[in-house]
Amino acid sequence: MKRLKDHDPEVYSLIEKETERQNNGMELIASENFVSKAVMEAMGSSLTNKYAEGLPGKRYYGGCKYVDIVEDLARDRAKILYNADWVNVQPHSGATANAAVYLTFLKPGETLLGLDLSHGGHLTHGSPVNFSGITYNAQFYGVSKETGRLDMNIIRDKAKKIKPKMISIGASAYPRDFDYEAFRNIADEVGAFLWMDMAHTAGPIATKLLNNPLPYAHVVSTTTHKTLRGPRGGMLLIGRDAENTLGKVAPKSGRVKMWSELLDSAVFPGTQGGPLMHVIAAKAVALGEALQKDFTTYQEQVLKNSKTMAARFMELGYDLVSGGTDNHLMLVDLRNKGITGKEAEDALGRADLTVNKNMVPFDTQSPFVTSGIRVGTPAMTTRGMGPEEFTRIAELMDMVMTSHTSEDVIQKVRSEVHGMCERFPLYDFVTA
Ligand code: DSN
């Protein structure tokens, strides 16, 4: 970044500091990851200069012959990866991808049934402070108090009672896999659309380590920057057998094309202007990486590390929501440890262990305090860490959380964290 250094030393030095922060610390936020240098190069390319409103071959601007090919590459790679019939790679983020889903399938005031935010759901799944909860009649299902898991019988009863027009699946803090077939049966029973937001688990789903929602959901949305390890952005997909999937609920002919066209229009001009072609190029690169064999090895390692870390936490007396994890994250309920999520996040942060405080189901603390923390393995697995390191990270976190007022302990842990990070430098483990 020599040019930036000379041209704008102020911004350059802040980027340097942030890179150093990422390099020296343990990134354990479940929704973060480290992209390859190739993905970064694509994002920093001349494609940022190009306006390309519309779709490949149907643009509102001239000069799109190369960006058309780039966007087609991204769409084709995503189709192969997820066995999808239709893909739109233009959403700027997961939230805008979700906005397009609402615009396509619901009218203002109609009813959505989604996972409660405090039980692991997402703001865009009907929270009253989000456009989804403001515009639509959002109703919620939650996890069972006994198991910390979704109970399909309870969800079915709720759906039958409130008769939603759309049911959403997907979460930002749910450590278990979903039974998409059961959700689909419920959606069919009550005549609802079924939407899966797979933002958190797009990586393990792509590599078949978790169930694939595409054969069951009418539409799937995702971000591209979490477990999928691409640039910050969103994507929409419809499964290969979408014709059958959509047949029962399509308003006119039921043709798949109908729904994909509606979704395309909901992205642009419905909710967005010009697509970010440099980010779409980076999505193409990341999707190309995800099609390589070593991406499956990476995802396997993410899940193995997650299970190992969860087991160590439980040995250390921590209460994990649902008693463990199937995926890349765990939700640690700190109520038996006499520390709030906020206190834990702050103390761990001082030791350069970055996590986020998180509500746990049936939490009595406010969202600013919380009783839990969410911990994820994707980012440090990208740096090459394995079960041995994740076992030690759980122990280091325990040291901090049990002595969170002791600066001595925090500094001791911080120095071990730096030593471990030095052994797994950022980007040395990313080959592209
Ligand atoms: N903010 C993301 C997360 O951390 O899960 C969800 O959008």
mmCIF file of N, CA, C and O in Angstrom, residues 3 37 53 139 148 200 247 253 285 288 385 428:
data_model
loop_
_atom_site.group_PDB
_atom_site.id
_atom_site.type_symbol
_atom_site.label_atom_id
_atom_site.label_comp_id
_atom_site.label_asym_id
_atom_site.label_seq_id
_atom_site.Cartn_x
_atom_site.Cartn_y
_atom_site.Cartn_z
ATOM 1 N N ARG A 3 1.366 3.516 -2.257
ATOM 2 C CA ARG A 3 0.730 4.741 -2.758
ATOM 3 C C ARG A 3 -0.142 5.381 -1.686
ATOM 4 O O ARG A 3 -0.144 6.591 -1.500
ATOM 5 N N LYS A 37 -5.831 -12.839 0.132
ATOM 6 C CA LYS A 37 -5.309 -11.619 -0.509
ATOM 7 C C LYS A 37 -5.923 -11.450 -1.893
ATOM 8 O O LYS A 37 -6.108 -10.334 -2.369
ATOM 9 N N GLU A 53 -26.027 -0.838 -13.326
ATOM 10 C CA GLU A 53 -27.403 -1.138 -12.886
ATOM 11 C C GLU A 53 -28.061 -2.084 -13.877
ATOM 12 O O GLU A 53 -27.902 -1.952 -15.088
ATOM 13 N N GLN A 139 -44.051 -12.132 14.275
ATOM 14 C CA GLN A 139 -44.338 -13.023 15.396
ATOM 15 C C GLN A 139 -43.122 -13.949 15.534
ATOM 16 O O GLN A 139 -42.398 -14.163 14.568
ATOM 17 N N GLY A 148 -32.806 -25.941 25.011
ATOM 18 C CA GLY A 148 -32.094 -24.874 24.304
ATOM 19 C C GLY A 148 -32.161 -25.067 22.791
ATOM 20 O O GLY A 148 -31.486 -24.376 22.029
ATOM 21 N N HIS A 200 -24.884 -17.341 8.587
ATOM 22 C CA HIS A 200 -23.843 -17.869 9.471
ATOM 23 C C HIS A 200 -23.245 -19.169 8.984
ATOM 24 O O HIS A 200 -22.063 -19.434 9.195
ATOM 25 N N GLY A 247 -44.049 -24.234 -6.517
ATOM 26 C CA GLY A 247 -45.297 -24.527 -7.207
ATOM 27 C C GLY A 247 -46.548 -24.241 -6.401
ATOM 28 O O GLY A 247 -47.469 -23.607 -6.902
ATOM 29 N N SER A 253 -48.592 -18.235 -12.478
ATOM 30 C CA SER A 253 -48.375 -19.512 -13.152
ATOM 31 C C SER A 253 -47.567 -20.484 -12.286
ATOM 32 O O SER A 253 -47.572 -21.668 -12.534
ATOM 33 N N VAL A 285 -14.308 -14.564 -6.778
ATOM 34 C CA VAL A 285 -13.042 -15.178 -6.341
ATOM 35 C C VAL A 285 -13.287 -16.091 -5.135
ATOM 36 O O VAL A 285 -12.834 -17.245 -5.093
ATOM 37 N N GLY A 288 -15.050 -19.176 -6.074
ATOM 38 C CA GLY A 288 -14.089 -20.070 -6.743
ATOM 39 C C GLY A 288 -13.247 -20.803 -5.701
ATOM 40 O O GLY A 288 -13.006 -22.016 -5.810
ATOM 41 N N MET A 385 -5.135 -22.481 13.222
ATOM 42 C CA MET A 385 -5.194 -23.092 14.555
ATOM 43 C C MET A 385 -6.060 -24.351 14.542
ATOM 44 O O MET A 385 -7.041 -24.440 13.811
ATOM 45 N N ASP A 428 -0.452 -15.775 6.449
ATOM 46 C CA ASP A 428 0.508 -16.806 6.052
ATOM 47 C C ASP A 428 -0.178 -18.124 5.746
ATOM 48 O O ASP A 428 0.338 -18.956 5.040
#
